[in-house]
Coordinates of C-alpha atoms and ligand atoms in Angstrom, one line a residue:
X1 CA 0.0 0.0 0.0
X2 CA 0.6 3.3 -0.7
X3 CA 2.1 6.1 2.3
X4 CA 2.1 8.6 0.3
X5 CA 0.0 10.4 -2.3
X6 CA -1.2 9.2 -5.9
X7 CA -3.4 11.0 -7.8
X8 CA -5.0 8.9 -11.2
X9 CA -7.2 9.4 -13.8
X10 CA -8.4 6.9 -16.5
X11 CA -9.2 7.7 -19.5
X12 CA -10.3 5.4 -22.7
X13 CA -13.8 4.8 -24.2
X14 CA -16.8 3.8 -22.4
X15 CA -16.5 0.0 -22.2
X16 CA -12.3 0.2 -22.1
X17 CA -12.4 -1.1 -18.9
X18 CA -11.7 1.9 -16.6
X19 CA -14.7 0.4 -14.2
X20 CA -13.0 -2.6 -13.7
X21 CA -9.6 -1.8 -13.3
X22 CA -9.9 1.1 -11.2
X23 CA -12.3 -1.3 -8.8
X24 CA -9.1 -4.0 -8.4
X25 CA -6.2 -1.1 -8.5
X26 CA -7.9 0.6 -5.6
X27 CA -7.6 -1.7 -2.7
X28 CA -3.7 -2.2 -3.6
X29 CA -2.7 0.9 -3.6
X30 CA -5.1 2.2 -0.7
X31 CA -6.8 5.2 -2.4
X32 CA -10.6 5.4 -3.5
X33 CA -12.0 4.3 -6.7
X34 CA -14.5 7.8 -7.9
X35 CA -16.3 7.2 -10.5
X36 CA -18.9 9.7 -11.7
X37 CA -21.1 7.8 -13.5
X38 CA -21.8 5.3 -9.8
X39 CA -22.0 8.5 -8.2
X40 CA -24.8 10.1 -10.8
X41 CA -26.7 6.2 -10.9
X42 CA -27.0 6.0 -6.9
X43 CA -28.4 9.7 -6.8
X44 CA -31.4 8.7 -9.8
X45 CA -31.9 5.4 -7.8
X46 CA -32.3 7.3 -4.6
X47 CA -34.5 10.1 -6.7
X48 CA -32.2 12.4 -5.0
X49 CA -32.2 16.5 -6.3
X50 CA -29.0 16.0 -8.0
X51 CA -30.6 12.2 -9.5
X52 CA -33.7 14.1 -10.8
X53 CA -31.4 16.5 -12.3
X54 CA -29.2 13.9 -14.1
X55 CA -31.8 11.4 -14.5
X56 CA -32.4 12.2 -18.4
X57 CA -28.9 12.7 -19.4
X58 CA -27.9 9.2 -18.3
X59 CA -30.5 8.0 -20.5
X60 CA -29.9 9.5 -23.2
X61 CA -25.8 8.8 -23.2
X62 CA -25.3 12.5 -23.1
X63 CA -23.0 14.1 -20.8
X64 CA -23.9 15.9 -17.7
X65 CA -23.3 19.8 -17.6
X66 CA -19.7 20.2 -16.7
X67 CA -21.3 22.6 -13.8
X68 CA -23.2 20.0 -12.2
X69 CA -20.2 17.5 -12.5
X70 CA -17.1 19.3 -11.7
X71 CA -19.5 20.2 -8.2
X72 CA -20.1 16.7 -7.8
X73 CA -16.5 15.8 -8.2
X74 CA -14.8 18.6 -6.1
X75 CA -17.2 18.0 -3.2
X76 CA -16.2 14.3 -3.7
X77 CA -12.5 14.5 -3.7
X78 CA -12.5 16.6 -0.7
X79 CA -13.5 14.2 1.7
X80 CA -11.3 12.7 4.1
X81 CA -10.5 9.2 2.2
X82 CA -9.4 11.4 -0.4
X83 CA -6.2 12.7 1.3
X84 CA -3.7 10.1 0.2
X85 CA -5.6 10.3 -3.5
X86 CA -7.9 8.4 -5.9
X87 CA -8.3 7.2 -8.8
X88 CA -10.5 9.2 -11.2
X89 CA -12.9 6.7 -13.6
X90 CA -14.8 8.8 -15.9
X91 CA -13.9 12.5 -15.1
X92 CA -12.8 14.2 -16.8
X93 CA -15.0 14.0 -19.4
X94 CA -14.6 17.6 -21.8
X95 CA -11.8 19.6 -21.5
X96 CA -13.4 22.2 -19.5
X97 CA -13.7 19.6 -17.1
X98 CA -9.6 18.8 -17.3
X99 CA -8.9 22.3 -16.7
X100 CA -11.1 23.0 -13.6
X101 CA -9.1 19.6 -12.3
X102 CA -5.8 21.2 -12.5
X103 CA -7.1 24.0 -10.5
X104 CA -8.4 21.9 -7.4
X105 CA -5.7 19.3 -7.4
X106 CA -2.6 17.9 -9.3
X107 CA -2.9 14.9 -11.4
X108 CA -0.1 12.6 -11.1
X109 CA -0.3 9.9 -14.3
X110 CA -3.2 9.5 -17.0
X111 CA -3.8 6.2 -18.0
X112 CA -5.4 5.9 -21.6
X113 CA -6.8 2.7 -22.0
X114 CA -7.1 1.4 -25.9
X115 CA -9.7 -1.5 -27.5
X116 CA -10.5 -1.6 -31.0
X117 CA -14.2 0.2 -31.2
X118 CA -15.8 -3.0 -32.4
X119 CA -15.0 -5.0 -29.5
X120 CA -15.9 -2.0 -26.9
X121 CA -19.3 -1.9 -28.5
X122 CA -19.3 -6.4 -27.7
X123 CA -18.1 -5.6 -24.3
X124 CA -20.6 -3.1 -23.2
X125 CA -23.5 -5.0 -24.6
X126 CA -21.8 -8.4 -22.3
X127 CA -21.2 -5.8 -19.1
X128 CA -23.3 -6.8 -16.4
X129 CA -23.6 -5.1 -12.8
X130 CA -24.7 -5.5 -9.7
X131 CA -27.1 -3.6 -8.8
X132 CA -26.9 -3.4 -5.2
X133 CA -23.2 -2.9 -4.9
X134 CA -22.0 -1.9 -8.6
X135 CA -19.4 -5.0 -9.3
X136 CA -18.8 -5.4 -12.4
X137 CA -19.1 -8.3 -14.7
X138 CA -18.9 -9.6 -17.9
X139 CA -20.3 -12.5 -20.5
X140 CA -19.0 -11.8 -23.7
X141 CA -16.5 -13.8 -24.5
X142 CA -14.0 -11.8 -27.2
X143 CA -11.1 -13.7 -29.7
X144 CA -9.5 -11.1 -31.7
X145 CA -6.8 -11.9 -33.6
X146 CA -4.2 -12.9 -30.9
X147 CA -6.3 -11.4 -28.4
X148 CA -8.6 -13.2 -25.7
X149 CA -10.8 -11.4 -23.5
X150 CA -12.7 -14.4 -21.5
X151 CA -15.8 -13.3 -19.6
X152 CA -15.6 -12.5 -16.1
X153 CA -18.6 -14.6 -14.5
X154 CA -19.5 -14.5 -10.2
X155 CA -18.5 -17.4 -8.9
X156 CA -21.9 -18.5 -7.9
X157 CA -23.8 -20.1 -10.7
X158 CA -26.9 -18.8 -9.7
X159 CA -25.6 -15.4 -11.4
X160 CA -25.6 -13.3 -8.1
X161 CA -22.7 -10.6 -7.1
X162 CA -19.6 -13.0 -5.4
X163 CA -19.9 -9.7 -2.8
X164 CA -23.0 -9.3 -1.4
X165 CA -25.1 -11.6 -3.3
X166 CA -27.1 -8.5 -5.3
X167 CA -28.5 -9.4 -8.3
X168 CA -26.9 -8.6 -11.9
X169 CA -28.3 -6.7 -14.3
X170 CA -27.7 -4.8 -17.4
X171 CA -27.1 -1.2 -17.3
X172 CA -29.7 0.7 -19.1
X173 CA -27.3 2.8 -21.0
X174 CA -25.3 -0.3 -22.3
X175 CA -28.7 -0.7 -24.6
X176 CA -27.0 -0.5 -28.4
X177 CA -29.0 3.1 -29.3
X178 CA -27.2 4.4 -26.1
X179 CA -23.9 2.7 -26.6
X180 CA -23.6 4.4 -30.0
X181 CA -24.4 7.9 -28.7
X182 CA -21.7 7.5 -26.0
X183 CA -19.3 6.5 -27.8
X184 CA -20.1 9.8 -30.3
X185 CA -19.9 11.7 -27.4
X186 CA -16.7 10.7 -26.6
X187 CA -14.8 11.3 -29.7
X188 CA -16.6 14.9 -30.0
X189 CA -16.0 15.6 -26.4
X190 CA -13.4 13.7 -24.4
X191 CA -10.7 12.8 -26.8
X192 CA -9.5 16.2 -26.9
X193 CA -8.4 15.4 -23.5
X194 CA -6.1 13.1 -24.7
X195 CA -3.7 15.9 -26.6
X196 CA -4.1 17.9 -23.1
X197 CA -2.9 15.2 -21.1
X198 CA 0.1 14.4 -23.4
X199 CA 1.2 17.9 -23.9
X200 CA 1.5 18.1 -20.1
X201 CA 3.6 14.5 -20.3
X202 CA 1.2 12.6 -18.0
X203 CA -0.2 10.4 -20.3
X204 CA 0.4 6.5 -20.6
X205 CA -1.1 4.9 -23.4
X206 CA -2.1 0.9 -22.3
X207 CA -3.8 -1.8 -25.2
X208 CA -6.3 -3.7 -23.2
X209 CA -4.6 -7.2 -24.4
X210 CA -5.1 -9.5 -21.6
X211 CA -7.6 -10.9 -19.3
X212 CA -8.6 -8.7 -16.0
X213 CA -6.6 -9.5 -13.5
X214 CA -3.3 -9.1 -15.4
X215 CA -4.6 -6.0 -16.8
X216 CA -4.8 -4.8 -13.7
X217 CA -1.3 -5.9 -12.6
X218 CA 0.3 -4.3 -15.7
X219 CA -1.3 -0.7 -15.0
X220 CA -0.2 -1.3 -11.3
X221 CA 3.4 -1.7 -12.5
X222 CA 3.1 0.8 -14.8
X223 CA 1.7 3.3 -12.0
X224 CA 4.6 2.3 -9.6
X225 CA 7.3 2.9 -12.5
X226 CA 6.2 6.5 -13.5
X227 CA 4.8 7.4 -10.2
X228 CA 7.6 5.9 -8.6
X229 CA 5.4 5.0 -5.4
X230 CA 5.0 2.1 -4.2
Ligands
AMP301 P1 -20.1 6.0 -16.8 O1 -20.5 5.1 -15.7 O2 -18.7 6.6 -16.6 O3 -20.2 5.3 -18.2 O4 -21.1 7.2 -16.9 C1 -22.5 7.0 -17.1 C2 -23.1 8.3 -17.5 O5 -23.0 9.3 -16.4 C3 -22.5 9.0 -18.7 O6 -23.0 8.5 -19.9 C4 -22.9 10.5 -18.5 O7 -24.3 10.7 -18.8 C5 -22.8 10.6 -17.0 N1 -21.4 11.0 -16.6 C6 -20.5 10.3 -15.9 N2 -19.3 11.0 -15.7 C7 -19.5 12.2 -16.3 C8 -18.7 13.3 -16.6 N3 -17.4 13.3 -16.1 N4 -19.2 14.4 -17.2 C9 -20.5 14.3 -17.7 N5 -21.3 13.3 -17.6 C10 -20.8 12.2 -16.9

């Protein structure tokens, strides 16, 4: 674990996997997964003021105003398991939203995760979730050339979360009208980030090549190597 401060954001396409390796880099390196989009689902689930205010833009696969989000975020990060860092999954999301980062905190390493657009669109419609506690899951099961990406199934064959037993479902946004739309949105409006990042010389491009879990290890060494904390 972690004693001092790291400071991540992921970047890459809806369905690139940020979700899912954010969720088993977190606990090794002792800093909070954030991600915006769990954030925005729990408030329309609880029909909260900010969940009625979001509630359409989720459905739709159109982003949130950056005023709404960036609140959402800043109020977020300053809480006290914050203070040795996070890891950012999902914001930012426009470039105005990159800039009012730099002013609240410093980023220390941007990890751009990279999948061929046809197999992002297979592994968003195979995502499944829990819908109590948010794990995430997977049944497509993707050759590509040389590369495998095997589902990730619960354990228990009855289909419930290994975690707390919640039941899976599929996200109502990973419907294939939605997927399309997000994925528009994100070469309008995020991949600009990507030039921002680089020109600042915090960006590390990773192919998503392997199964999950050594995924996750490689982005861990990589973290360690250019953060160089352990
Ligand atoms: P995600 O779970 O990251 O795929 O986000 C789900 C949805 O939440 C997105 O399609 C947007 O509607 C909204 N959302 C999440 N993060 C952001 C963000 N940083 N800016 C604007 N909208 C967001």
């Amino acid at each position: 674990m972690v004693g001092f401060m790291v400071k991540i954001v992921f970047l890459g396409a809806p369905g690139s996997g940020k979700g899912t390796y954010s969720e088993r880099i977190s606990p090794k390196l002792g800093v909070p997964h954030i991600s915006t989009g769990d954030i925005f689902r729990e408030a329309v689930a609880k029909g909260t003021e900010l969940g009625k205010k979001v509630k359409e833009y989720l459905e739709s696969g159109s982003l949130v105003p950056d005023e709404i989000t960036i609140q959402v975020l800043k109020e977020r990060i300053s809480q006290p398991d914050c203070e040795k860092g996070f890891i950012l999954d999902g914001f930012p999301r426009t470039l105005e939203q990159a800039k009012a980062l730099d002013q609240i905190t410093d980023i220390d390493i941007v990890i751009l995760l990279n999948l061929p657009e046809e197999l992002i669109v297979k592994k968003l419609a195979g995502r499944r979730v829990c819908e109590k506690c948010g794990k995430i899951y997977n049944v497509a099961d993707i050759s590509y050339g040389k590369l495998r990406l095997p589902p990730m199934l619960p354990k228990n064959p009855e289909g419930v979360c290994d975690e707390c037993g919640g039941r899976l479902v599929q996200r109502e946004d990973d419907k294939e009208e939605v997927i399309r739309e997000r994925l528009k949105v994100y070469h309008e409006l995020t991949e600009p980030i990507i030039e921002y990042y680089k020109n600042q010389g915090k960006l590390v491009t990773v192919e998503v090549d392997a199964p999950a879990d050594e995924m996750a290890e490689k982005i861990l060494k990589i973290i360690r190597e250019k953060t160089g904390k352990e």
